[in-house]
Short mmCIF file of C-alpha atoms in Angstrom, two decimals:
data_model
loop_
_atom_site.label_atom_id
_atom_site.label_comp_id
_atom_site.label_asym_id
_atom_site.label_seq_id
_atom_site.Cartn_x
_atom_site.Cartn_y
_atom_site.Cartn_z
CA UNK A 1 112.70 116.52 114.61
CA UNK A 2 109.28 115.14 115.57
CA UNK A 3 108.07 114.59 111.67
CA UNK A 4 111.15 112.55 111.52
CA UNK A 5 110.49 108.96 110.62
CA UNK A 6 114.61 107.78 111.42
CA UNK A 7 115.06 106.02 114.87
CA UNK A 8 118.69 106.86 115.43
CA UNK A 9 119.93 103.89 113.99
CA UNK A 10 122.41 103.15 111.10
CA UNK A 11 120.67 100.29 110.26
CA UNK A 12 117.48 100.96 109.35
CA UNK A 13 115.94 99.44 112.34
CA UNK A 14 112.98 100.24 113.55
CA UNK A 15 113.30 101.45 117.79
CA UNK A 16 111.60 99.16 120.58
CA UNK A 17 109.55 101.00 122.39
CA UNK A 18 111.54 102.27 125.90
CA UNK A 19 109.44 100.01 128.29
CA UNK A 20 106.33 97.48 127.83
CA UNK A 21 103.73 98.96 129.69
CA UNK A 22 103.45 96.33 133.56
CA UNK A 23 100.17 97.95 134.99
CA UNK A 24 96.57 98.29 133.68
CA UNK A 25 96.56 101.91 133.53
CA UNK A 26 99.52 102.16 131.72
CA UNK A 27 98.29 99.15 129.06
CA UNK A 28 95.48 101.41 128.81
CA UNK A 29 96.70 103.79 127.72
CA UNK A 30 99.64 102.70 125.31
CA UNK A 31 96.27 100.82 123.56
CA UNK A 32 94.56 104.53 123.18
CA UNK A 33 98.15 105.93 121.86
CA UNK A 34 97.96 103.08 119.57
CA UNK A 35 94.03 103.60 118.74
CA UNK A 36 95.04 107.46 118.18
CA UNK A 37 97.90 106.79 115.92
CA UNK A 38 95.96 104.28 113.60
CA UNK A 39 93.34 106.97 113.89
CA UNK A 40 95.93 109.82 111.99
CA UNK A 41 97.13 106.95 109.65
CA UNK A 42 93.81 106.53 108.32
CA UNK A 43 93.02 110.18 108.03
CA UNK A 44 96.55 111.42 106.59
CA UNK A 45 99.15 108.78 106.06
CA UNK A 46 101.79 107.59 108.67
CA UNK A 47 104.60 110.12 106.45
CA UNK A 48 102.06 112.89 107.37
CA UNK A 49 101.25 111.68 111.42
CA UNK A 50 103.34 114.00 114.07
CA UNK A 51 104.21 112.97 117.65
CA UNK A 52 102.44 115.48 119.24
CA UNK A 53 99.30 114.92 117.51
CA UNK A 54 99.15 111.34 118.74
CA UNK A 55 99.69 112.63 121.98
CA UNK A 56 96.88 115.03 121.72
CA UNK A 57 94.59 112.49 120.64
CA UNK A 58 95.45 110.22 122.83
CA UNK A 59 94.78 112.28 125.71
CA UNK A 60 98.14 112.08 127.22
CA UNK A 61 101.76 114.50 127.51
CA UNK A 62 103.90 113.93 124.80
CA UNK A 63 106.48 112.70 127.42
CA UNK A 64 104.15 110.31 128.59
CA UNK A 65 104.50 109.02 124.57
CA UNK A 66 107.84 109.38 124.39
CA UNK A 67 108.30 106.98 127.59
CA UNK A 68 106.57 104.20 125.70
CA UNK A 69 107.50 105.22 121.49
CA UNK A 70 111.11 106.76 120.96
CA UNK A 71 109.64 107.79 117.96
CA UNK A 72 106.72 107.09 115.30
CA UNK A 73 108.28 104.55 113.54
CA UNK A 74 108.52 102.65 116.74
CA UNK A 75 104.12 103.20 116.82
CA UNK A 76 104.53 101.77 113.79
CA UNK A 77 106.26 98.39 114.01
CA UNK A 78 103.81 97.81 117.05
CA UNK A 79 101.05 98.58 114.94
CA UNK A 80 102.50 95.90 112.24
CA UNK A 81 103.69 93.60 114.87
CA UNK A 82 99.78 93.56 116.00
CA UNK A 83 98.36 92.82 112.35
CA UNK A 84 100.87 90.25 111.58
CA UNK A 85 100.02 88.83 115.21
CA UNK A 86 96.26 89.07 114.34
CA UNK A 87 96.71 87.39 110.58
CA UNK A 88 99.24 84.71 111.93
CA UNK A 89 96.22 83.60 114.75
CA UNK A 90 93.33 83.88 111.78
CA UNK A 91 95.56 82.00 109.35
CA UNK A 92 96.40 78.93 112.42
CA UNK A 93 92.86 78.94 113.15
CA UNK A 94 91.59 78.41 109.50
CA UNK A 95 94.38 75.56 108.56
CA UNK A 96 94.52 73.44 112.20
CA UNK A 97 91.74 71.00 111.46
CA UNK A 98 92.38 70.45 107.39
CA UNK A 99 92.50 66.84 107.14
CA UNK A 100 91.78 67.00 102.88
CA UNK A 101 92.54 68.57 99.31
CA UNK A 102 88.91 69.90 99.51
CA UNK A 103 89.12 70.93 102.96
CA UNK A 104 92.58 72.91 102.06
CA UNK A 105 91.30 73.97 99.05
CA UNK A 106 87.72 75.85 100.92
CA UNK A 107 90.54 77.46 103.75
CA UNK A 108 93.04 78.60 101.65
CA UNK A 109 90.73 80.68 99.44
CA UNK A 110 88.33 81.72 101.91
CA UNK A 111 92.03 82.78 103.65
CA UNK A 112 92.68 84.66 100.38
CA UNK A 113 89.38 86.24 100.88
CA UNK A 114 89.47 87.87 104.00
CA UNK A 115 92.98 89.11 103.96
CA UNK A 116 91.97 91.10 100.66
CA UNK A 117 88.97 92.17 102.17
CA UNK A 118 90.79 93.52 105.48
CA UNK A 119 93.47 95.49 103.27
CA UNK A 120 90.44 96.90 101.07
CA UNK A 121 88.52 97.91 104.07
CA UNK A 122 91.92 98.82 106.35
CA UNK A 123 94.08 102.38 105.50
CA UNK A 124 96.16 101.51 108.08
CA UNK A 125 96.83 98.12 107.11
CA UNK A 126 97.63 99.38 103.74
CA UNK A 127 99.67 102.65 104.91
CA UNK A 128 102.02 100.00 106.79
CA UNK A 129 102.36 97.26 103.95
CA UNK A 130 103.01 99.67 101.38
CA UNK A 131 105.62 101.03 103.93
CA UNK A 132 107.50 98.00 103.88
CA UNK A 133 109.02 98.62 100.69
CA UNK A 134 110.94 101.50 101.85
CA UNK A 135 112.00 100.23 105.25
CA UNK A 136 114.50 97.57 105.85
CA UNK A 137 112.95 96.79 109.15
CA UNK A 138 109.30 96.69 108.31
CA UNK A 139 110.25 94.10 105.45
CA UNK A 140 112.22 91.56 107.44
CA UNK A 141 109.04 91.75 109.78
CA UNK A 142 106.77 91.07 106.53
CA UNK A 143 109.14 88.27 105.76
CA UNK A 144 109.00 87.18 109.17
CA UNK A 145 105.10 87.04 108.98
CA UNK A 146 105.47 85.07 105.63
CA UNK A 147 107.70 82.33 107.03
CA UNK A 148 105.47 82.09 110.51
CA UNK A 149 102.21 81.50 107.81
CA UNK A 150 104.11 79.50 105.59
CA UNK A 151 104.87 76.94 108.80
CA UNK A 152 100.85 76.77 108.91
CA UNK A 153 100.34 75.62 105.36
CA UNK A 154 103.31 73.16 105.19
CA UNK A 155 102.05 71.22 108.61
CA UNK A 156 98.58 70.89 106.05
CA UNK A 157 100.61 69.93 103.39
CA UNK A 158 102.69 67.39 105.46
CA UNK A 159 99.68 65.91 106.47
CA UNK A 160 97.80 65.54 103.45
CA UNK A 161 101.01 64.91 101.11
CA UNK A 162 103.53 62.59 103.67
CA UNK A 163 105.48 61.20 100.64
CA UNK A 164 106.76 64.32 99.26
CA UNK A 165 110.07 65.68 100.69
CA UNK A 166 109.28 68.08 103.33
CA UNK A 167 112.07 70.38 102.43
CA UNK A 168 110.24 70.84 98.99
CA UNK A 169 106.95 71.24 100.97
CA UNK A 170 108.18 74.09 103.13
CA UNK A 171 109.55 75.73 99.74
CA UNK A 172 106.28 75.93 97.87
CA UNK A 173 104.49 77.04 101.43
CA UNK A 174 106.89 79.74 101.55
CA UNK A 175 106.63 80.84 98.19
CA UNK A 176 102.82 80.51 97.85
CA UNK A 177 102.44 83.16 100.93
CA UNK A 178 104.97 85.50 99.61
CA UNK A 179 103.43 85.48 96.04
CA UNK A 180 100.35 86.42 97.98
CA UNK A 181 101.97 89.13 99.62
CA UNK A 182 102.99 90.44 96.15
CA UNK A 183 99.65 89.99 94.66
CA UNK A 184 97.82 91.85 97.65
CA UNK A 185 100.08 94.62 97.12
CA UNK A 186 99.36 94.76 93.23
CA UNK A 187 95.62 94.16 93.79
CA UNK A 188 95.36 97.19 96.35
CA UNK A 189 97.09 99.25 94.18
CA UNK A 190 94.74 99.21 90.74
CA UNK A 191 91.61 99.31 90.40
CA UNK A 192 88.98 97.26 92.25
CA UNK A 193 87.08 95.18 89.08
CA UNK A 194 90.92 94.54 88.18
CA UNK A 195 92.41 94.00 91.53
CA UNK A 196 89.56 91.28 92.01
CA UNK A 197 90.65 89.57 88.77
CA UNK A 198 94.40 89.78 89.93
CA UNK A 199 93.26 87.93 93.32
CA UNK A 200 91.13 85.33 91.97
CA UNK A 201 94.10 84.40 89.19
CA UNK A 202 96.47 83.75 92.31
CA UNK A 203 93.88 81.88 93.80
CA UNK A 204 94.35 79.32 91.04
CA UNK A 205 97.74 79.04 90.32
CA UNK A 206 98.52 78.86 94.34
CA UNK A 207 95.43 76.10 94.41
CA UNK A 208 97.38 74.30 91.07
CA UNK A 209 100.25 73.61 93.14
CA UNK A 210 99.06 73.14 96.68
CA UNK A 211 96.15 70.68 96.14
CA UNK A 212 96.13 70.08 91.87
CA UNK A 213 93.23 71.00 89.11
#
């Protein structure tokens, strides 16, 4: 069925799309399937988004779809794969050049800041995290995404800490970016005046253990 979100496999993973799109034209227009999908998401939910509605909006035959997403969980994963892509460049960028505690201190919150802000301002972003929970796939790509930003942090934390085991360093990177992870999710999902306190508390206990009081 077309509102089906299964793939076909037992596994729970998520389908590849059939082909990566070679030419222009066809790059084209996988990006205004893509742009017409996150479109629908915003609007209705991905639960609610149908095939042949992305198809419609994106100007092309459903088979011409079809050839590129088996399915809608497969628009998707390519949607998530492109935010974690997107936060994994922001997050490099930000934590390359961090030579101190202050300097680590300023990156990681202002970090903090804008990946709260992008959820708050993003339905799509927050239709797909909040979609992790249920999908098997989706979360070993979140986890995925955790380890790849955790690998930023502990090459700051190598630098600035070079006596301290580095197998304890990569721990606490790890865990600091997937206790953020948790507290996004439970700061998008109350209230704003609270979900602002929730953000700024992890701020502080991450900041306690990655650079002291």
């Amino acid at each position: 069925m077309e509102g089906s979100t299964g793939s076909g496999s037992q596994d729970g993973q998520i389908a590849s799309p059939r082909r990566a799109p070679s030419q222009q034209r066809s790059r084209e227009r996988v990006e205004r399937m893509l742009a017409a999908a996150s479109a629908l998401i915003a609007e209705q939910g991905s639960d609610a988004m149908r095939m042949g509605e992305v198809a419609e909006r994106a100007g092309v035959s459903i088979g011409s779809l079809y050839q590129f997403f088996p399915d809608k969980r497969a628009i998707v994963w390519a949607l998530a794969e492109r935010y974690a892509a997107e936060s994994q460049a922001c997050i490099s960028a930000a934590l390359a050049e961090v030579s101190d505690a202050e300097e680590l201190r300023r990156a990681f919150s202002e970090l903090v800041d804008i990946y709260y802000g992008l959820f708050l301002a993003e339905p799509v972003m927050r239709d797909i995290w909040s979609g992790t929970q249920a999908d098997k796939a989706l979360r070993e790509l979140e986890l995925a995404d955790s380890r790849a930003n955790a690998e930023f942090l502990t090459a700051v934390l190598k630098r600035l800490r070079p006596a301290v085991d580095p197998v304890e360093l990569e721990t606490m990177a790890f865990l600091v970016w997937q206790m953020g992870e948790a507290a996004m999710r439970l700061a998008i999902s109350v209230g704003r005046e609270e979900g602002d306190r929730l953000v700024a508390a992890y701020k502080r206990m991450a900041l306690r253990e990655l650079v002291g009081d």
